Coordinates of N, CA, C and O in Angstrom, one line a residue:
V19 N -16.0 -4.8 6.4 CA -15.1 -5.0 5.2 C -13.7 -5.5 5.8 O -13.2 -5.0 6.7
Q20 N -13.3 -6.7 5.3 CA -12.0 -7.1 5.7 C -11.0 -6.9 4.6 O -11.2 -7.1 3.4
L21 N -9.9 -6.4 5.0 CA -8.8 -6.2 4.1 C -7.7 -7.0 4.2 O -7.4 -7.4 5.3
Q22 N -7.2 -7.6 3.1 CA -6.2 -8.5 3.2 C -5.0 -8.2 2.3 O -5.1 -8.0 1.1
A23 N -3.9 -7.9 3.1 CA -2.7 -7.5 2.2 C -1.7 -8.7 2.2 O -1.7 -9.4 3.2
S24 N -1.2 -9.1 1.0 CA -0.4 -10.3 0.9 C 0.8 -10.0 -0.1 O 0.9 -9.1 -0.8
G25 N 1.7 -10.9 0.0 CA 2.9 -10.8 -1.0 C 4.1 -10.4 -0.4 O 5.2 -10.3 -1.0
G26 N 4.3 -10.1 0.9 CA 5.4 -9.8 1.6 C 6.3 -10.9 1.7 O 6.1 -12.1 1.4
G27 N 7.5 -10.7 2.1 CA 8.7 -11.7 2.2 C 9.9 -11.1 2.4 O 10.1 -10.0 2.8
V28 N 11.0 -12.0 2.3 CA 12.3 -11.4 2.5 C 13.1 -11.4 1.1 O 13.0 -12.4 0.4
V29 N 13.6 -10.3 0.9 CA 14.3 -10.1 -0.3 C 15.7 -9.4 -0.1 O 15.7 -8.6 0.7
Q30 N 16.5 -9.5 -1.0 CA 17.8 -8.8 -0.9 C 17.6 -7.5 -1.4 O 16.8 -7.2 -2.4
A31 N 18.4 -6.6 -1.0 CA 18.5 -5.2 -1.5 C 18.7 -5.3 -3.0 O 19.4 -6.0 -3.7
G32 N 17.9 -4.5 -3.8 CA 17.9 -4.4 -5.2 C 16.8 -5.3 -5.8 O 16.6 -5.3 -7.0
G33 N 16.2 -6.2 -5.0 CA 15.2 -7.2 -5.5 C 13.8 -6.5 -5.6 O 13.7 -5.3 -5.4
S34 N 12.9 -7.3 -6.0 CA 11.6 -6.8 -6.1 C 10.6 -7.7 -5.5 O 10.7 -8.8 -5.2
L35 N 9.3 -7.1 -5.1 CA 8.2 -7.9 -4.6 C 6.9 -7.1 -5.2 O 6.9 -6.0 -5.5
K36 N 6.0 -8.0 -5.3 CA 4.5 -7.5 -5.7 C 3.7 -7.7 -4.4 O 3.5 -8.9 -4.2
L37 N 3.1 -6.7 -3.9 CA 2.0 -6.9 -2.8 C 0.7 -6.6 -3.5 O 0.5 -5.9 -4.4
S38 N -0.4 -7.5 -2.9 CA -1.6 -7.4 -3.3 C -2.6 -6.9 -2.1 O -2.5 -7.5 -1.1
C39 N -3.6 -6.2 -2.5 CA -4.6 -5.8 -1.5 C -5.9 -6.4 -2.1 O -6.4 -6.0 -3.1
A40 N -6.6 -7.1 -1.3 CA -7.9 -7.7 -1.6 C -8.9 -7.3 -0.6 O -8.6 -7.1 0.7
A41 N -10.2 -7.2 -1.0 CA -11.4 -6.9 -0.1 C -12.6 -7.6 -0.6 O -12.6 -7.9 -1.9
S42 N -13.5 -7.6 0.2 CA -14.9 -8.4 -0.1 C -15.6 -7.5 -1.2 O -15.5 -6.3 -1.1
G43 N -16.3 -8.0 -2.0 CA -17.2 -7.3 -2.9 C -16.6 -6.3 -3.8 O -15.5 -6.5 -4.3
S44 N -17.1 -5.1 -3.9 CA -16.7 -4.0 -4.8 C -15.9 -2.9 -4.0 O -15.9 -1.8 -4.5
T45 N -15.6 -3.2 -2.8 CA -14.9 -2.3 -1.8 C -13.7 -1.5 -2.6 O -13.7 -0.3 -2.6
L46 N -12.9 -2.2 -3.3 CA -11.8 -1.6 -3.8 C -12.1 -0.9 -5.1 O -11.5 0.2 -5.4
T47 N -12.9 -1.4 -5.9 CA -13.4 -0.9 -7.0 C -14.2 0.6 -6.9 O -14.0 1.5 -7.6
D48 N -14.9 0.7 -5.8 CA -15.7 1.7 -5.4 C -15.1 2.8 -4.6 O -15.6 4.0 -4.5
N49 N -13.8 2.6 -4.3 CA -13.1 3.5 -3.5 C -11.7 3.8 -4.0 O -11.2 3.0 -4.7
A50 N -11.0 5.0 -3.5 CA -9.6 5.1 -3.6 C -9.0 4.2 -2.7 O -9.5 3.9 -1.6
V51 N -7.8 3.7 -2.9 CA -7.1 2.7 -2.2 C -5.5 3.3 -2.0 O -5.0 3.9 -2.8
G52 N -5.2 3.0 -0.7 CA -3.8 3.3 -0.4 C -3.0 2.2 0.2 O -3.6 1.2 0.8
W53 N -1.7 2.4 -0.2 CA -0.7 1.4 0.6 C 0.0 2.1 1.5 O 0.4 3.4 1.3
Y54 N 0.2 1.6 2.7 CA 0.8 2.4 3.8 C 1.9 1.4 4.4 O 1.8 0.2 4.1
R55 N 2.9 1.9 5.3 CA 3.8 1.0 5.8 C 4.3 1.6 7.1 O 4.1 2.8 7.4
Q56 N 4.6 0.7 8.0 CA 5.1 1.0 9.3 C 6.3 0.2 9.6 O 6.3 -1.0 9.8
A57 N 7.4 1.0 9.8 CA 8.7 0.4 10.1 C 8.8 0.3 11.6 O 8.1 1.2 12.4
P58 N 9.5 -0.6 12.2 CA 9.7 -0.6 13.7 C 10.2 0.7 14.2 O 11.1 1.4 13.8
G59 N 9.4 1.2 15.2 CA 9.7 2.4 15.9 C 9.3 3.7 15.2 O 9.6 4.7 15.6
K60 N 8.7 3.5 14.0 CA 8.3 4.7 13.3 C 6.8 4.8 13.1 O 6.1 3.7 13.2
Q61 N 6.4 5.9 12.7 CA 5.0 6.2 12.5 C 4.6 5.5 11.1 O 5.4 5.4 10.2
R62 N 3.2 5.3 10.9 CA 2.8 4.7 9.7 C 2.8 5.8 8.7 O 2.6 7.1 9.0
E63 N 3.2 5.5 7.4 CA 3.3 6.5 6.4 C 2.6 6.0 5.1 O 2.6 4.8 4.9
L64 N 2.3 7.0 4.4 CA 1.8 6.6 3.0 C 2.9 6.1 2.1 O 3.9 6.7 2.2
V65 N 2.7 5.1 1.3 CA 3.5 4.7 0.3 C 2.9 5.0 -1.1 O 3.8 5.7 -2.0
A66 N 1.8 4.8 -1.2 CA 1.2 5.1 -2.6 C -0.3 5.0 -2.5 O -0.8 4.3 -1.7
G67 N -1.0 5.7 -3.3 CA -2.5 5.7 -3.4 C -2.9 5.8 -5.0 O -2.1 6.1 -5.9
I68 N -4.1 5.3 -5.1 CA -4.6 5.2 -6.4 C -6.1 5.5 -6.4 O -7.0 5.3 -5.5
S69 N -6.6 6.5 -7.3 CA -8.1 7.0 -7.3 C -8.8 5.9 -7.8 O -8.3 4.8 -8.5
R70 N -10.2 6.0 -7.8 CA -11.0 5.1 -8.4 C -10.8 5.0 -9.9 O -10.9 3.8 -10.5
G71 N -10.4 6.1 -10.5 CA -10.2 6.2 -12.0 C -8.7 5.5 -12.4 O -8.4 5.5 -13.5
G72 N -8.0 5.4 -11.3 CA -6.6 4.8 -11.6 C -5.5 5.7 -11.5 O -4.3 5.4 -11.9
A73 N -5.7 7.0 -11.2 CA -4.8 8.0 -11.1 C -3.7 7.7 -9.9 O -4.3 7.5 -8.7
P74 N -2.6 7.6 -10.1 CA -1.5 7.2 -9.0 C -1.0 8.2 -8.3 O -0.8 9.3 -8.9
H75 N -0.6 8.1 -7.1 CA 0.2 9.1 -6.3 C 1.3 8.2 -5.6 O 0.8 7.3 -4.9
I76 N 2.6 8.5 -5.8 CA 3.6 7.7 -5.2 C 4.4 8.7 -4.2 O 4.7 9.8 -4.6
A77 N 4.5 8.2 -3.0 CA 5.3 9.0 -2.0 C 6.8 9.3 -2.6 O 7.3 8.4 -3.3
E78 N 7.3 10.4 -2.2 CA 8.7 10.8 -2.7 C 9.7 9.7 -2.3 O 10.6 9.5 -3.1
A79 N 9.5 9.1 -1.1 CA 10.6 8.2 -0.8 C 10.7 6.9 -1.5 O 11.7 6.3 -1.6
V80 N 9.7 6.7 -2.4 CA 9.6 5.3 -3.3 C 9.4 5.8 -4.7 O 9.4 4.9 -5.4
R81 N 9.4 6.9 -5.0 CA 9.0 7.4 -6.4 C 10.2 6.9 -7.2 O 11.3 7.1 -7.0
G82 N 9.7 6.3 -8.4 CA 10.7 5.8 -9.3 C 11.0 4.4 -9.1 O 11.6 3.6 -10.0
R83 N 10.6 3.9 -7.9 CA 10.8 2.4 -7.7 C 9.6 1.5 -7.4 O 9.5 0.4 -7.8
F84 N 8.6 2.3 -7.0 CA 7.3 1.6 -6.7 C 6.2 2.1 -7.6 O 6.2 3.2 -8.0
A85 N 5.3 1.2 -7.9 CA 4.1 1.6 -8.8 C 2.9 1.0 -8.1 O 3.0 -0.2 -7.5
I86 N 1.7 1.6 -8.3 CA 0.5 1.1 -7.8 C -0.4 1.0 -8.9 O -0.4 1.9 -9.8
Y87 N -1.3 -0.1 -9.0 CA -2.2 -0.3 -10.0 C -3.3 -1.1 -9.7 O -3.1 -1.9 -8.6
R88 N -4.3 -1.0 -10.4 CA -5.6 -1.9 -10.1 C -5.5 -3.1 -11.1 O -5.2 -3.0 -12.2
D89 N -5.8 -4.2 -10.6 CA -5.9 -5.5 -11.4 C -7.5 -5.7 -11.3 O -8.0 -6.4 -10.4
G90 N -8.1 -5.4 -12.4 CA -9.6 -5.6 -12.5 C -10.0 -7.0 -12.4 O -11.1 -7.4 -11.9
A91 N -9.3 -7.7 -13.1 CA -9.6 -9.1 -13.3 C -9.6 -9.9 -11.9 O -10.4 -10.8 -11.7
K92 N -8.7 -9.5 -11.0 CA -8.6 -10.2 -9.7 C -9.1 -9.3 -8.7 O -9.2 -9.8 -7.5
N93 N -9.7 -8.2 -8.9 CA -10.2 -7.2 -7.9 C -9.2 -7.0 -6.8 O -9.6 -7.0 -5.6
T94 N -8.1 -6.6 -7.3 CA -7.1 -6.3 -6.2 C -6.4 -4.9 -6.6 O -6.5 -4.4 -7.7
V95 N -5.8 -4.3 -5.6 CA -4.9 -3.1 -5.9 C -3.4 -3.6 -5.5 O -3.3 -4.0 -4.4
N96 N -2.6 -3.5 -6.5 CA -1.2 -4.0 -6.2 C -0.2 -3.0 -6.1 O -0.2 -1.9 -6.7
L97 N 0.9 -3.3 -5.4 CA 2.0 -2.5 -5.2 C 3.2 -3.1 -5.8 O 3.6 -4.2 -5.1
Q98 N 3.7 -2.8 -6.9 CA 4.9 -3.3 -7.5 C 6.1 -2.5 -6.9 O 6.2 -1.4 -7.0
M99 N 7.0 -3.2 -6.1 CA 8.1 -2.7 -5.6 C 9.5 -3.2 -6.1 O 9.7 -4.4 -6.1
N100 N 10.1 -2.2 -6.7 CA 11.4 -2.6 -7.3 C 12.5 -1.9 -6.8 O 12.3 -1.0 -6.0
S101 N 13.8 -2.4 -6.9 CA 14.9 -1.8 -6.4 C 14.8 -1.6 -4.8 O 15.1 -0.5 -4.4
L102 N 14.5 -2.6 -4.2 CA 14.2 -2.4 -2.8 C 15.5 -2.1 -2.0 O 16.5 -2.6 -2.4
K103 N 15.2 -1.4 -0.9 CA 16.4 -1.0 -0.1 C 16.0 -1.6 1.4 O 14.9 -1.7 1.7
P104 N 17.1 -1.7 2.1 CA 16.8 -2.0 3.6 C 15.9 -1.1 4.2 O 15.0 -1.5 5.1
E105 N 15.9 0.2 4.0 CA 15.0 1.1 4.6 C 13.5 1.0 4.1 O 12.6 1.6 4.7
D106 N 13.2 0.0 3.3 CA 11.9 -0.2 2.8 C 11.2 -1.2 3.9 O 10.1 -1.7 3.7
T107 N 12.2 -1.8 4.5 CA 11.7 -2.9 5.6 C 10.6 -2.3 6.5 O 10.7 -1.3 7.2
A108 N 9.4 -3.0 6.4 CA 8.2 -2.6 7.2 C 7.1 -3.5 7.1 O 7.2 -4.5 6.3
V109 N 6.0 -3.4 7.8 CA 4.9 -4.0 7.7 C 4.0 -3.1 6.7 O 3.8 -2.0 7.0
Y110 N 3.5 -3.7 5.7 CA 2.8 -3.0 4.6 C 1.3 -3.2 4.8 O 0.9 -4.3 4.9
Y111 N 0.5 -2.3 4.7 CA -1.0 -2.2 4.9 C -1.7 -1.6 3.7 O -1.1 -0.7 3.1
C112 N -2.9 -2.0 3.3 CA -3.7 -1.2 2.5 C -5.0 -0.7 3.3 O -5.3 -1.4 4.3
N113 N -5.5 0.2 2.8 CA -6.8 0.7 3.3 C -7.5 1.7 2.2 O -6.9 1.8 1.0
F114 N -8.7 2.0 2.4 CA -9.5 2.7 1.3 C -10.3 3.8 2.0 O -10.5 3.9 3.2
H115 N -10.7 4.7 1.1 CA -11.7 5.8 1.4 C -12.3 6.3 0.1 O -11.8 6.1 -1.0
K116 N -13.5 6.8 0.3 CA -14.1 7.2 -0.9 C -13.4 8.4 -1.5 O -13.7 8.7 -2.7
Y117 N -12.7 9.2 -0.8 CA -12.0 10.4 -1.3 C -10.7 10.1 -1.6 O -9.9 9.8 -0.5
Y118 N -10.1 10.3 -2.7 CA -8.7 10.2 -3.1 C -7.8 11.0 -2.1 O -6.8 10.7 -1.9
S119 N -8.3 12.3 -2.1 CA -7.5 13.2 -1.3 C -7.3 12.7 0.2 O -6.3 13.0 0.8
V120 N -8.2 12.1 0.7 CA -8.1 11.4 2.1 C -7.1 10.2 2.0 O -6.2 10.2 2.9
V121 N -7.2 9.4 1.0 CA -6.2 8.3 1.0 C -4.8 8.6 0.9 O -4.0 8.0 1.6
I122 N -4.5 9.8 0.3 CA -3.2 10.2 0.2 C -2.6 11.2 1.3 O -1.5 11.6 1.3
T123 N -3.6 11.3 2.3 CA -3.1 12.2 3.3 C -3.4 11.6 4.7 O -2.8 12.0 5.6
K124 N -4.3 10.7 4.8 CA -4.8 10.1 6.1 C -3.9 8.8 6.4 O -3.8 8.1 5.6
T125 N -3.4 8.7 7.7 CA -2.8 7.4 8.1 C -3.5 7.0 9.5 O -3.1 6.0 10.0
D126 N -4.5 7.6 9.9 CA -5.2 7.3 11.2 C -6.5 6.7 11.1 O -7.5 7.1 11.6
Y127 N -6.6 5.6 10.1 CA -7.9 5.0 9.9 C -8.3 4.3 11.2 O -7.4 3.8 12.0
D128 N -9.6 4.0 11.5 CA -10.1 3.3 12.5 C -9.7 1.8 12.5 O -9.6 1.2 13.5
Y129 N -9.7 1.3 11.3 CA -9.5 -0.1 11.0 C -8.4 -0.3 10.1 O -8.2 0.3 9.2
W130 N -7.6 -1.4 10.6 CA -6.6 -1.9 9.8 C -6.6 -3.3 9.5 O -6.7 -4.0 10.6
G131 N -6.5 -3.8 8.4 CA -6.5 -5.2 8.2 C -5.0 -5.7 8.6 O -4.3 -4.8 9.0
Q132 N -4.9 -7.0 8.5 CA -3.6 -7.6 8.8 C -2.6 -7.1 7.6 O -3.0 -7.4 6.3
G133 N -1.6 -6.7 8.0 CA -0.5 -6.2 7.0 C 0.4 -7.4 6.6 O 0.2 -8.6 7.0
T134 N 1.3 -7.1 5.8 CA 2.3 -8.1 5.2 C 3.6 -7.6 5.4 O 4.0 -6.3 5.0
L135 N 4.6 -8.4 6.0 CA 5.8 -8.0 6.2 C 6.9 -8.1 5.1 O 6.8 -9.1 4.4
V136 N 7.5 -7.0 4.9 CA 8.5 -6.9 3.9 C 9.9 -6.7 4.6 O 10.1 -5.7 5.2
T137 N 10.8 -7.6 4.3 CA 12.0 -7.4 4.9 C 13.1 -7.4 3.8 O 13.2 -8.4 3.0
V138 N 13.9 -6.4 3.8 CA 14.9 -6.2 2.7 C 16.4 -6.3 3.4 O 16.6 -5.4 4.4
S139 N 17.0 -7.3 3.0 CA 18.4 -7.6 3.7 C 19.4 -6.9 2.7 O 19.3 -6.8 1.5
S140 N 20.5 -6.4 3.4 CA 21.5 -5.7 2.7 C 22.6 -6.5 2.3 O 22.6 -7.8 2.7

């Protein structure tokens, strides 16, 4: 399965971006999906996760600013990022697991697709 994260770019502080995660077939529909990020010199961390049924979990650092949702028509899982801060600058990745509890706690997956770089300027 190939994972494709897209939608990153350069934005000023306070701005918004929408990231999309796509995968082949029904991978995203059949699994819980998470968005993760890795800033320079830091460990990868969870940003948000969503269960198969659509229940979201948002990490405390971005709660109230980010939202995760499924787009059934496009077969993607999207991360809407608002009120961006310079500390949100990172490479953002998506991944999946059959268990929601794993998605929102695990960051050491064996496989990571190509991430998308988000740069927030002050």
